[in-house]
XYZ file of N, CA and C in Angstrom:
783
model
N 19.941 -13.181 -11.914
C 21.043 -12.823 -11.039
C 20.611 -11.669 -10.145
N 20.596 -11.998 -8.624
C 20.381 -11.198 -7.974
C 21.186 -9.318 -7.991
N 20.422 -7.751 -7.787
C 21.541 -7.455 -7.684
C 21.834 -7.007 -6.597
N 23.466 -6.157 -6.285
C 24.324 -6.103 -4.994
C 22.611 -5.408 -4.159
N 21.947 -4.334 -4.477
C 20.724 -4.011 -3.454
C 19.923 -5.151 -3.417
N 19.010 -5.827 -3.881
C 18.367 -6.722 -3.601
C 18.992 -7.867 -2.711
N 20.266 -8.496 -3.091
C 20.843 -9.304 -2.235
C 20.969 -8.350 -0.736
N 21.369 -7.182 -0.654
C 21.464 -6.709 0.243
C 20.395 -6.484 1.412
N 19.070 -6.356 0.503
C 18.081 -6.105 0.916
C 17.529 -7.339 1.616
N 17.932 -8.495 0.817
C 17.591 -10.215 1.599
C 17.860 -10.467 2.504
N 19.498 -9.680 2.791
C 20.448 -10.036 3.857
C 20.116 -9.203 4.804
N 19.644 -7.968 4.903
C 19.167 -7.038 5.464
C 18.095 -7.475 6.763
N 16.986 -8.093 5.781
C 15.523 -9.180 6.674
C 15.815 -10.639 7.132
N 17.159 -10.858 6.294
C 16.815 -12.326 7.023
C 18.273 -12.129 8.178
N 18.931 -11.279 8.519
C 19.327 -10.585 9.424
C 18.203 -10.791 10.614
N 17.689 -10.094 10.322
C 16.574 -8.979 11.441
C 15.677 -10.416 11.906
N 15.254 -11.523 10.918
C 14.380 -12.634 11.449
C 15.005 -13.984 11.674
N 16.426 -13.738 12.030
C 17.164 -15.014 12.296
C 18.153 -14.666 13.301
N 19.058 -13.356 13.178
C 20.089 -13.302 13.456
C 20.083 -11.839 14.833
N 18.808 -11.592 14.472
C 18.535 -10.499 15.688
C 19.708 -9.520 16.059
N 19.897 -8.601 16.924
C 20.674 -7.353 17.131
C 21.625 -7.833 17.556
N 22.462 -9.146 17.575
C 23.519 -9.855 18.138
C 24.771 -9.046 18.433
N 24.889 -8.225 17.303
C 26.335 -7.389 16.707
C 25.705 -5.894 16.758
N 24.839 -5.548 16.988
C 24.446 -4.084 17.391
C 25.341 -3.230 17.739
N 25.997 -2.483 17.183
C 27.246 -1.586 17.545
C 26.406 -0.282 18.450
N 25.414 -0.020 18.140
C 24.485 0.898 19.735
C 23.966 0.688 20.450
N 23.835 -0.804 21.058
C 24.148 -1.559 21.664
C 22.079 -1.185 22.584
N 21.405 -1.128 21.158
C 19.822 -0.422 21.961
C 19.407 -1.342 22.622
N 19.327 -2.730 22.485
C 19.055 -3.914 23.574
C 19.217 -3.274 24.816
N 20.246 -2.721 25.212
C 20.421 -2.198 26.735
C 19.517 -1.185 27.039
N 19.234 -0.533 26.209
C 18.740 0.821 26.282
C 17.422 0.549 27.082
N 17.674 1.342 28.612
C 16.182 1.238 29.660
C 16.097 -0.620 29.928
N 16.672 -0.970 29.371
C 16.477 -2.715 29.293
C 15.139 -3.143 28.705
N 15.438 -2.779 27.136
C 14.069 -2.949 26.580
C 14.652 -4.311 25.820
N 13.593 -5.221 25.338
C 13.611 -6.300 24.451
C 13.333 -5.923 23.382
N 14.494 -7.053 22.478
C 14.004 -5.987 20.920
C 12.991 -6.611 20.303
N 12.623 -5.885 19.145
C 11.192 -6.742 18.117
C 10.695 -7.852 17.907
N 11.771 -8.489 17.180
C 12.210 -10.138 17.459
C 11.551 -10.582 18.712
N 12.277 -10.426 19.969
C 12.351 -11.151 20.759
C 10.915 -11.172 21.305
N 10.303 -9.381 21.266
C 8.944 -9.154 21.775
C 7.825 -9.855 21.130
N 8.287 -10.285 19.769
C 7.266 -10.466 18.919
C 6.735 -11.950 19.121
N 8.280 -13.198 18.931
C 7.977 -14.605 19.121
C 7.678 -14.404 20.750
N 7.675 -13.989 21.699
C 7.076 -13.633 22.943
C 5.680 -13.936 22.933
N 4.784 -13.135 21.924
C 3.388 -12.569 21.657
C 3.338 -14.024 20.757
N 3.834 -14.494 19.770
C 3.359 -15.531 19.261
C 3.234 -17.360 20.247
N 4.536 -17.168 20.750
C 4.491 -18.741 21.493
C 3.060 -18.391 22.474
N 2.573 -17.542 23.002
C 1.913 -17.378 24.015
C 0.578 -17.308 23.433
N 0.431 -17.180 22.874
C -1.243 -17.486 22.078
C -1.102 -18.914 21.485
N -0.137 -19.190 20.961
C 0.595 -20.461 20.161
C -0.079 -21.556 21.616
N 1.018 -21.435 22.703
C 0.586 -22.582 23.763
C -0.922 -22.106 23.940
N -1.392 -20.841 24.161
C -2.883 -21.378 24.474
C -4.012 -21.914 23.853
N -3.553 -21.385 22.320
C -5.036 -21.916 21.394
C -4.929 -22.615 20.127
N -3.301 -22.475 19.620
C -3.252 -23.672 18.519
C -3.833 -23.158 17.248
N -4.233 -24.238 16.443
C -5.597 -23.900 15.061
C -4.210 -23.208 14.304
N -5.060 -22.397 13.367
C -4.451 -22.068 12.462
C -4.140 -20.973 12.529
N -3.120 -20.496 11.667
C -2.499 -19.162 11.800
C -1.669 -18.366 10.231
N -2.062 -16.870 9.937
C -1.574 -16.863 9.104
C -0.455 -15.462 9.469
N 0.765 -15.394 8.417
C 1.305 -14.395 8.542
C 1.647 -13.238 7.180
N 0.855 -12.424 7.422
C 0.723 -11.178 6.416
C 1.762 -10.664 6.377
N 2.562 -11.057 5.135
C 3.803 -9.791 4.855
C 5.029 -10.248 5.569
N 4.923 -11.804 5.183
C 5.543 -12.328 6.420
C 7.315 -12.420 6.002
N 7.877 -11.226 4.912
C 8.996 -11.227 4.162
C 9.531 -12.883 3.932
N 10.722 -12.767 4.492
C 11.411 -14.103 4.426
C 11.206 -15.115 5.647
N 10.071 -15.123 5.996
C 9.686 -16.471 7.091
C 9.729 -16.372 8.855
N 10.594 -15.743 9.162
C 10.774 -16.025 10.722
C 10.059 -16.233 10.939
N 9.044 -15.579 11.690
C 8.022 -15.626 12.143
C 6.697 -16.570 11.839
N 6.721 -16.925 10.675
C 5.440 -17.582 10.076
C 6.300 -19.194 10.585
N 7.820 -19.222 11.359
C 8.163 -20.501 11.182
C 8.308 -20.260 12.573
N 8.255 -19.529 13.694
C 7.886 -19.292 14.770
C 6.468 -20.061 14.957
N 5.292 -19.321 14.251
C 4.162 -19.732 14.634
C 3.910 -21.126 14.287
N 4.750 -21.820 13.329
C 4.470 -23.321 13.192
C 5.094 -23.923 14.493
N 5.726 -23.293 15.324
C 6.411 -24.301 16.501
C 4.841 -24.448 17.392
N 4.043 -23.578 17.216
C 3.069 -23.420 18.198
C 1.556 -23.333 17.731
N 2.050 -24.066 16.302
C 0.293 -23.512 15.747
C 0.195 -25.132 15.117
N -1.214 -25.340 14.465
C -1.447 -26.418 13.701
C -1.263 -26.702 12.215
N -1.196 -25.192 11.501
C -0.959 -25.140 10.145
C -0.355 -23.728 10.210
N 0.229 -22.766 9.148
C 0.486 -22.099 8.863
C 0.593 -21.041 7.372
N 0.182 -20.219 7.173
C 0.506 -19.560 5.792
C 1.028 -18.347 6.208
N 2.585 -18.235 5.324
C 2.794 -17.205 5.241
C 2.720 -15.999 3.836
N 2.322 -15.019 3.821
C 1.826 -14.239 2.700
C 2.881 -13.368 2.264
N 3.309 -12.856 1.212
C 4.554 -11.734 0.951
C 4.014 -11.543 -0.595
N 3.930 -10.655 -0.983
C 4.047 -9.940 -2.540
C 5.297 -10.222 -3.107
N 6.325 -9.965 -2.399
C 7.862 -10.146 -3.066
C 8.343 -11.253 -2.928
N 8.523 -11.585 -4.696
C 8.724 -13.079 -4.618
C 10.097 -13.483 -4.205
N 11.466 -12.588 -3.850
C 12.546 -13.473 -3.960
C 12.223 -13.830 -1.883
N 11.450 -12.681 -1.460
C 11.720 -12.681 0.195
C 10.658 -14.221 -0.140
N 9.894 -14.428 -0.054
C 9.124 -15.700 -0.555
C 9.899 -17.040 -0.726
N 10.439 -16.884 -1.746
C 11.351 -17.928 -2.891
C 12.412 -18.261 -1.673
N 13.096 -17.224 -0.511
C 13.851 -17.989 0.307
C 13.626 -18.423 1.478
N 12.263 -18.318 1.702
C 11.347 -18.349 2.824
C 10.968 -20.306 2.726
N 10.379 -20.231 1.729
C 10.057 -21.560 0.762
C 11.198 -22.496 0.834
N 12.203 -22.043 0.510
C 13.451 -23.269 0.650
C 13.969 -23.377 1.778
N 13.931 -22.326 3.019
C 13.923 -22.709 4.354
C 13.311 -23.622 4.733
N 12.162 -23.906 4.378
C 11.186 -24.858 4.924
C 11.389 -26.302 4.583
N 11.541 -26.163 3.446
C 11.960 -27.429 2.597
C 13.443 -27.909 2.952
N 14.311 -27.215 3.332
C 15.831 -28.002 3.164
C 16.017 -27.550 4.848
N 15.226 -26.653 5.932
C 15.738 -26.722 6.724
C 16.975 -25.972 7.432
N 17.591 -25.089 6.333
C 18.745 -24.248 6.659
C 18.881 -23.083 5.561
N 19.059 -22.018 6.338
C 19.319 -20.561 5.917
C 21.045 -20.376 5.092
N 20.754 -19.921 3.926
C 22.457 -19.748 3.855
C 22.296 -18.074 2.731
N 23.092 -16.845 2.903
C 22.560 -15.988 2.571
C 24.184 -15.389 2.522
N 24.278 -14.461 1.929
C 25.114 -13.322 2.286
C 24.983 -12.104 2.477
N 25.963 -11.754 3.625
C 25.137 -10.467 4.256
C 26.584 -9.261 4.014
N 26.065 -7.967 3.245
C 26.522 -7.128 3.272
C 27.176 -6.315 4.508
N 28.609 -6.231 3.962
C 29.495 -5.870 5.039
C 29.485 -3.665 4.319
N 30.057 -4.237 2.928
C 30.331 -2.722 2.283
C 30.126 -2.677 0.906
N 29.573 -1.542 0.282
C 29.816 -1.530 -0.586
C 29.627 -2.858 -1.895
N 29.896 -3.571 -2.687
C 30.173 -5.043 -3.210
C 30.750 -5.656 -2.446
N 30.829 -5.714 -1.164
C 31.544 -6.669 -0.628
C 30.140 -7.634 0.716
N 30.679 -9.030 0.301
C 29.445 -9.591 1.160
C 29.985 -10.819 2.070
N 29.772 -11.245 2.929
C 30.182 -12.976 3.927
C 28.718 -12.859 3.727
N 29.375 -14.477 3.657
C 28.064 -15.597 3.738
C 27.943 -15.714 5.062
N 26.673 -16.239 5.188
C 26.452 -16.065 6.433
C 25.208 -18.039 6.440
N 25.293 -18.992 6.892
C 25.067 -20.261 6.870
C 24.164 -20.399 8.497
N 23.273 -21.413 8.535
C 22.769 -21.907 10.011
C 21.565 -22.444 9.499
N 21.314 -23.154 10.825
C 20.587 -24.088 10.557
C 19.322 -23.875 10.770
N 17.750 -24.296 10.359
C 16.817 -23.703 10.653
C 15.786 -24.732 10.638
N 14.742 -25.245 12.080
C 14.068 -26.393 12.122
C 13.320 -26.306 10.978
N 13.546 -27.222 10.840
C 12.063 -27.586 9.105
C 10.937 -27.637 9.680
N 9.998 -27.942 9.058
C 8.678 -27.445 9.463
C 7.590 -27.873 8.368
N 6.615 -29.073 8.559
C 5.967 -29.391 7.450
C 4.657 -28.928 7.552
N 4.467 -27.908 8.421
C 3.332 -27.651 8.452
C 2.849 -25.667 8.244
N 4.203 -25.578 7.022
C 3.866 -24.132 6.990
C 4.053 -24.170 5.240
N 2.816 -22.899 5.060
C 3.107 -22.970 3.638
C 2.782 -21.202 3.036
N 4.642 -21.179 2.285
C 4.538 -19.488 1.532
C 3.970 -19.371 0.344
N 3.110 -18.284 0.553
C 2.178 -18.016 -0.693
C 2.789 -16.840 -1.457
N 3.278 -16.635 -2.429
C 3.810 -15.189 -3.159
C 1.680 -14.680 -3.314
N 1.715 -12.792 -2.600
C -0.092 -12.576 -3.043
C -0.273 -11.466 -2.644
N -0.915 -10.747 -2.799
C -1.228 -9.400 -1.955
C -1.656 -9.212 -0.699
N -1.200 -8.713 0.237
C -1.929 -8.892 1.920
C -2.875 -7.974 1.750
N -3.435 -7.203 0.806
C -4.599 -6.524 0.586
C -5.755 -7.524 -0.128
N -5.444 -8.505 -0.735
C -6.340 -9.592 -1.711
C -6.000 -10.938 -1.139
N -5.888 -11.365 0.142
C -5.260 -12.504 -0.168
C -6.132 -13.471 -0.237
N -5.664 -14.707 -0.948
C -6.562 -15.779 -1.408
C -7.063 -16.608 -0.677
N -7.802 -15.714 0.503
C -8.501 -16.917 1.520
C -10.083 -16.517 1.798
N -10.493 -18.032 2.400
C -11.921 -17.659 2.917
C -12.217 -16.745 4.036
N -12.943 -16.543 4.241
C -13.357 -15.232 5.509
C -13.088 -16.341 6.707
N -13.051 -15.448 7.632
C -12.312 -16.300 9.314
C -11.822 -17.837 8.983
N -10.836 -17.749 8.545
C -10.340 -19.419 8.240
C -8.715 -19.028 9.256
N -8.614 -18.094 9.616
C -8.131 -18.538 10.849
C -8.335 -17.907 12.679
N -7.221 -18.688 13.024
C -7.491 -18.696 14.715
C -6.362 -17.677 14.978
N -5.565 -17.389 14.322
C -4.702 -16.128 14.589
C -3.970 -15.150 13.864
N -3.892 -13.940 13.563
C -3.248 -13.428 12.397
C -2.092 -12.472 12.548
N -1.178 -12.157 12.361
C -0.439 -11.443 12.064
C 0.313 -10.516 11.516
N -0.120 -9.510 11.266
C 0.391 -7.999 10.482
C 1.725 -7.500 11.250
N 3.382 -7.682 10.889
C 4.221 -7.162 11.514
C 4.836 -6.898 10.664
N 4.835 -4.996 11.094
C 5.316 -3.756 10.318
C 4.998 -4.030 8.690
N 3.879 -3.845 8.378
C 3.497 -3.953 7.487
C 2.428 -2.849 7.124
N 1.442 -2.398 8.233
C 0.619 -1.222 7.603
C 0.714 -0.162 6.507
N 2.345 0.279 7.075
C 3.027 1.359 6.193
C 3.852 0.849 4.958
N 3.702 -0.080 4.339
C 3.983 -0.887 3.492
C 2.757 -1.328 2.512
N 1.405 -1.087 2.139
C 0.510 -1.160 1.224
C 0.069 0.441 1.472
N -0.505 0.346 0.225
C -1.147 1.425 -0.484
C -2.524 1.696 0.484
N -3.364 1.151 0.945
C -4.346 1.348 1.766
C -4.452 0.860 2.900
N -3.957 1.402 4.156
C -3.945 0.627 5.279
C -5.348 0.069 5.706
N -5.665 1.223 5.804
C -7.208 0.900 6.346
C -8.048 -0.422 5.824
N -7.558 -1.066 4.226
C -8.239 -2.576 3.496
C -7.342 -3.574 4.371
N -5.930 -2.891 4.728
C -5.272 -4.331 4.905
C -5.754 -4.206 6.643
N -6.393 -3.861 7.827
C -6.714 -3.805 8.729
C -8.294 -5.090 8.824
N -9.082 -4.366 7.629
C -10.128 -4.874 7.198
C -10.003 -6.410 7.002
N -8.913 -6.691 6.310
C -8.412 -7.743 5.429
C -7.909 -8.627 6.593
N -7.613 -8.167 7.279
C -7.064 -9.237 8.557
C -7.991 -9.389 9.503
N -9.319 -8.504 10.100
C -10.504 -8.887 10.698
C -10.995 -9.834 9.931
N -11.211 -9.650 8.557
C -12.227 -10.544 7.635
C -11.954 -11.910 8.020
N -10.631 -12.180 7.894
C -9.910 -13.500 7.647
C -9.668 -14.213 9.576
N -10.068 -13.348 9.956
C -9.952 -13.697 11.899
C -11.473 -14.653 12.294
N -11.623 -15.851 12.544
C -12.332 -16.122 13.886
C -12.724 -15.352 14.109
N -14.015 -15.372 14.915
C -14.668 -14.528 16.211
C -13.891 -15.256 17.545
N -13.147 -14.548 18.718
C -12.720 -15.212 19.154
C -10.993 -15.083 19.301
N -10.512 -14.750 18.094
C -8.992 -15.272 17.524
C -8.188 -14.197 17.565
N -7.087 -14.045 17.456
C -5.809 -13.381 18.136
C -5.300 -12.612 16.989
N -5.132 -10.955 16.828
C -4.852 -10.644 16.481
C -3.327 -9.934 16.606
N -2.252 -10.252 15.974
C -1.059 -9.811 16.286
C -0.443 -8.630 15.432
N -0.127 -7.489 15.877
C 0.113 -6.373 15.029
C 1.303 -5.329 15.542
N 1.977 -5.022 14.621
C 3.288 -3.826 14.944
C 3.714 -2.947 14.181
N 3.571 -1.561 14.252
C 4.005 -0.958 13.401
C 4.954 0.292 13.946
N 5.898 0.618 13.132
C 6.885 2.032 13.555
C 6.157 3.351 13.296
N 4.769 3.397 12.236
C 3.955 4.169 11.727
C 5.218 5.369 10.931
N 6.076 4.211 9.663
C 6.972 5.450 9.155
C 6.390 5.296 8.017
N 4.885 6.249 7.740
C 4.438 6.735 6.595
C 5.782 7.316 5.372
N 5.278 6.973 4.593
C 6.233 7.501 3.322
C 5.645 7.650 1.868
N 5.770 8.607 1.627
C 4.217 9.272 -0.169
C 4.838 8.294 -0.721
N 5.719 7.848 -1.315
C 5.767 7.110 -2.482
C 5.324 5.775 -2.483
N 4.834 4.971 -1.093
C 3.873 4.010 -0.949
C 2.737 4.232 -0.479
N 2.324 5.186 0.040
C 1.009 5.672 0.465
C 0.649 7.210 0.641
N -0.444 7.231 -0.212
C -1.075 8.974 -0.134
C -1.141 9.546 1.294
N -0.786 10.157 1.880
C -1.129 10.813 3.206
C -2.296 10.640 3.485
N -3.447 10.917 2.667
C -4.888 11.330 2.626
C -5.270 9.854 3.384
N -3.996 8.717 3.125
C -4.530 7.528 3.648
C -3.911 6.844 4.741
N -2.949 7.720 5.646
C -2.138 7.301 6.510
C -3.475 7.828 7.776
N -2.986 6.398 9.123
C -4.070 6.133 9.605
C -3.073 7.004 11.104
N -3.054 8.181 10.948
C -2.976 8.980 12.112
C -2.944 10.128 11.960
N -3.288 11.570 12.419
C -3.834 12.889 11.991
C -2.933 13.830 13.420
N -2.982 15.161 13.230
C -2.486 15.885 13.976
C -2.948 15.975 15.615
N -4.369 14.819 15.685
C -4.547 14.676 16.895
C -4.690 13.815 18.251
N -4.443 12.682 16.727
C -4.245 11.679 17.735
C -2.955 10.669 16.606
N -2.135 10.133 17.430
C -1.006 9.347 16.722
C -0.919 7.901 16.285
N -0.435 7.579 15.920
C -0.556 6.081 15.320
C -1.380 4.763 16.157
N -0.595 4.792 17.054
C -1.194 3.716 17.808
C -2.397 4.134 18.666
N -2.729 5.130 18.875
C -3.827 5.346 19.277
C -5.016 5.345 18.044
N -4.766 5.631 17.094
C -5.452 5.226 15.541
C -5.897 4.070 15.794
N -4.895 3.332 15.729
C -4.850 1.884 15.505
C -6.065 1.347 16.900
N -5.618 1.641 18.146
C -6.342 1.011 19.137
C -7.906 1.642 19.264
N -8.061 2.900 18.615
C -9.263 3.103 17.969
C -9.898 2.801 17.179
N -9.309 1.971 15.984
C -10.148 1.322 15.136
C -10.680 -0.134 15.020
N -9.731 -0.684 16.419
C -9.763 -1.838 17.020
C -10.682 -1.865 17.796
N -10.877 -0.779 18.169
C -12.117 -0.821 19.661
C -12.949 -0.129 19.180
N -13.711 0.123 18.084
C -14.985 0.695 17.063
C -14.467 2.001 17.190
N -13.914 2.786 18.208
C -14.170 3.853 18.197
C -14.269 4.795 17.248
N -12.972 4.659 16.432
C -12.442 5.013 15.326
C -13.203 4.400 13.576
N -13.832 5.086 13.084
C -14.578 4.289 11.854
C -15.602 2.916 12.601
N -16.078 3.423 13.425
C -17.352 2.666 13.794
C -18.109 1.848 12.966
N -18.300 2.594 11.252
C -18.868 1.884 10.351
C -18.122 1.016 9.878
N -17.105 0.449 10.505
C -16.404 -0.821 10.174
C -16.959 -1.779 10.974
N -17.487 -1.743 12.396
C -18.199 -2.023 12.907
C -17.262 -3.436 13.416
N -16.310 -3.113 14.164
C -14.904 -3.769 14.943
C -14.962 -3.956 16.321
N -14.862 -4.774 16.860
C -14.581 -4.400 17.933
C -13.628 -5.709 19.001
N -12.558 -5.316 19.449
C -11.312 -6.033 19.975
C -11.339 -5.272 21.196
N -10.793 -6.671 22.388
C -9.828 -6.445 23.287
C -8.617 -6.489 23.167
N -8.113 -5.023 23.860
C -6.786 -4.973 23.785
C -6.271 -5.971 25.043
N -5.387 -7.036 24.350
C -4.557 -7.877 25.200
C -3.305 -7.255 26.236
N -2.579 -7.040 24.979
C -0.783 -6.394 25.570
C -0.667 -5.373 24.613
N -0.004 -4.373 24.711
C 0.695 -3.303 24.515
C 1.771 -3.030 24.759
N 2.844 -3.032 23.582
C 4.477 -2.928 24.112
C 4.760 -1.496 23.024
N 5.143 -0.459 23.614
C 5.438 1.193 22.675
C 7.273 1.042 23.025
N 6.901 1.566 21.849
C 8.866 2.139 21.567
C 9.545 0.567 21.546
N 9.324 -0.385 21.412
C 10.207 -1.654 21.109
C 11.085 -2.033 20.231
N 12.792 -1.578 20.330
C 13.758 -1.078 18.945
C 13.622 -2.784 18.147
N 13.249 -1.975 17.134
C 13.644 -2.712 15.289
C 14.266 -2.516 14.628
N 15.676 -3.364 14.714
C 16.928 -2.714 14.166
C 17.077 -3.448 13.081
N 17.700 -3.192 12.182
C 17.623 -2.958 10.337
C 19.038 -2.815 10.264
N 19.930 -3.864 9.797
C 21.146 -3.431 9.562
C 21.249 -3.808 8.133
N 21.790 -2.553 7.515
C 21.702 -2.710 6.137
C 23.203 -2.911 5.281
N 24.337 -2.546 6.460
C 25.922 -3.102 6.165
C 26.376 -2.542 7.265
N 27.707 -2.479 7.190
C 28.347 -2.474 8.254
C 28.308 -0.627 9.098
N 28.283 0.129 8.226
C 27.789 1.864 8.465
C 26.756 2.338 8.275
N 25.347 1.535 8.173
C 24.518 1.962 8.143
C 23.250 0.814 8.914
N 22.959 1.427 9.854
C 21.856 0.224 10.518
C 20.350 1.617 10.895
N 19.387 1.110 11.114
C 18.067 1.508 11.167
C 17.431 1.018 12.268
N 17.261 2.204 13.126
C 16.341 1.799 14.191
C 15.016 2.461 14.329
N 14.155 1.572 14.548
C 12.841 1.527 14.711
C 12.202 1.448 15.806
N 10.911 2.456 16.544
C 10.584 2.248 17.722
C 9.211 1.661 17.346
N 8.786 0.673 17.759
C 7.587 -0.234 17.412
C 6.502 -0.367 18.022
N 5.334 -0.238 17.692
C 3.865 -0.229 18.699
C 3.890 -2.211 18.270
N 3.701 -2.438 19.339
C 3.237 -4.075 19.094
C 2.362 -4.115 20.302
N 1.247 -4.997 19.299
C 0.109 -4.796 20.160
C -0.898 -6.412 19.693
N -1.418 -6.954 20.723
C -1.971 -8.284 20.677
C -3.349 -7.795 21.125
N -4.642 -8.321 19.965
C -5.936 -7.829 20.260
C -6.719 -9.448 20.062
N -7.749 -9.518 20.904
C -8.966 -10.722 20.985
C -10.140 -9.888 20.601
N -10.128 -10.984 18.545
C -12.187 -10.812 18.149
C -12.786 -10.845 19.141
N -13.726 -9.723 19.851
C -14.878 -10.112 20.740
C -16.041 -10.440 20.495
N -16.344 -9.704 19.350
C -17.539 -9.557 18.605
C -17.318 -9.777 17.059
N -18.254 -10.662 16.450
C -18.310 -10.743 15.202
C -19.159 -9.661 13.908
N -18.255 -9.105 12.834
C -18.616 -7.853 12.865
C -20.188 -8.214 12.164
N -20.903 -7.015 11.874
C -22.221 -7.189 11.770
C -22.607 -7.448 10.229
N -21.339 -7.009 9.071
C -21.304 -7.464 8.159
C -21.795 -9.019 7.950
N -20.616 -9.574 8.991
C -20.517 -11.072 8.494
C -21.942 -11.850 9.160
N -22.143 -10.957 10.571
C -23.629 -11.622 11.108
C -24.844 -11.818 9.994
N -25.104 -10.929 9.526
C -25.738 -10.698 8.140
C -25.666 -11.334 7.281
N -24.749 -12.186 6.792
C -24.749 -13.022 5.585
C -26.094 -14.068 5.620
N -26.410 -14.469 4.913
C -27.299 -15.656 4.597
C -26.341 -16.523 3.871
C-alpha cells in the first residue's frame, strides 16, 4: 500500500511529465516568455529524433515521459530509474496505454486524475542504477540525463556513464537546476566550485577542458539557461526550478575506448 508521500510524490512527476504547468497559479510560463522544461526538453528530443533515429536511452527517466517522447522519434528505447514504483508506473503506461494516478490537492486528500497515453512497443523500463547500468559501451545513438546529476552520489561516474554508453557521433541530452544537497551527495563531489558555476562545469567537462584526463570531447549544440521546472507537490506548495538544458554531439571517440583491443 502506497503511502499519502509516496503517492504524492508519483503524482508530483507524473504531473510534471504529462500534465505540464497547465494550472500554474505563478503563472512562470509567461515570465520574459520563456518555455517551460517539458516543453524545452521534447523540443531537444523530436529534433535529434527526426534527424537520426537508432537508439536511445533515458537515464533516470522517473515515470516515463520522456523515454515515451523519444519512442515517437527513435527506433528502440530504454528507460532507466532506480525507483521501482516511478518504474512499475512507467511500465504499465506502456503496456495498457493510459495514465490514471491521483494527484494531491491537501493534506490526505487526493483527485484522480485519468488520460490517455499513446502505447508504444518499442520502449522498454529497466528498474537499475544510472551509475551501473546494464549496458554495452556506445550501444546507443542518443542519451539522456534530465535533472538527474544532483540526484546520484557521484556525478562525475554518471557523466562518464553516459559518454561510455554514447556512439561516437551521438546526441547527448542533459539538464540540470545544479540543487546540490549533502544528504545525496558529498560537496567534495558536487561538479561546481566558487569559480566557476554549474553549467559552465558541465560545458567544461564536455569540451575536455575541465578533467581533460577523462579525455571528452563534445560540441555544444543548444543551450537553454534559466528554463522554469515546476514541481507541484499539492495545491500550496509548488517548486520552481531554473534549468541548464543543454544538447552536446560525440566528436571524438574517447582515447580509452580507441585503445581497446
Amino acid at each position: 500500500v502506497s503511502t499519502v508521500s509516496e503517492e504524492g510524490l508519483l503524482g508530483c512527476y507524473l504531473d510534471a511529465h504529462f500534465e505540464g504547468m497547465k494550472d500554474d497559479p505563478l503563472q512562470v510560463r509567461e515570465e520574459k516568455g520563456r518555455a517551460d522544461f517539458k516543453t524545452e526538453a521534447i523540443r531537444f528530443v523530436a529534433r535529434q529524433g527526426r534527424n537520426r533515429g537508432g537508439n536511445a536511452l533515458d537515464l533516470g527517466c522517473s515515470v516515463g515521459g520522456f523515454a515515451l517522447e523519444m519512442a515517437r522519434h527513435c527506433d528502440a528505447v530504454a528507460g532507466v530509474d532506480i525507483y521501482f514504483p516511478a518504474v512499475s508506473v512507467a511500465a504499465r503506461m506502456q503496456r495498457t496505454g493510459r495514465v490514471r494516478y491521483r494527484r494531491r490537492r491537501r493534506g490526505n486528500v487526493f483527485e484522480v486524475v485519468e488520460k490517455r497515453v499513446p502505447p508504444s512497443s518499442n520502449v522498454l523500463f529497466i528498474m537499475a542504477d544510472a551509475l551501473d547500468p546494464p549496458f554495452d559501451a556506445e550501444a546507443f545513438d542518443m542519451v539522456a540525463g534530465f535533472n538527474l546529476l544532483e540526484n546520484v552520489n557521484v556525478p562525475l561516474i554518471l557523466l562518464g556513464q553516459m559518454d561510455a554508453l554514447l556512439k561516437e557521433g551521438g546526441t547527448l541530452l542533459f539538464s540540470s537546476p545544479y540543487d546540490w544537497m549533502e544528504t545525496l551527495c558529498d560537496p567534495s563531489e558536487w561538479l561546481e566550485n566558487e569559480c566557476m558555476e554549474g553549467a559552465a562545469f558541465i560545458r567544461g567537462i564536455l569540451e575536455g577542458r575541465v578533467f581533460p584526463e577523462m579525455q571528452l570531447f563534445y560540441g555544444i549544440v543548444e543551450e537553454k539557461y534559466g528554463v522554469p521546472w515546476v514541481l507541484r507537490r499539492h495545491d500550496r506548495h509548488w517548486s520552481v526550478y531554473l534549468v541548464h538544458l543543454l544538447e552536446a554531439r560525440k566528436t571524438r571517440r574517447c582515447q580509452h575506448l580507441r585503445n581497446r583491443t
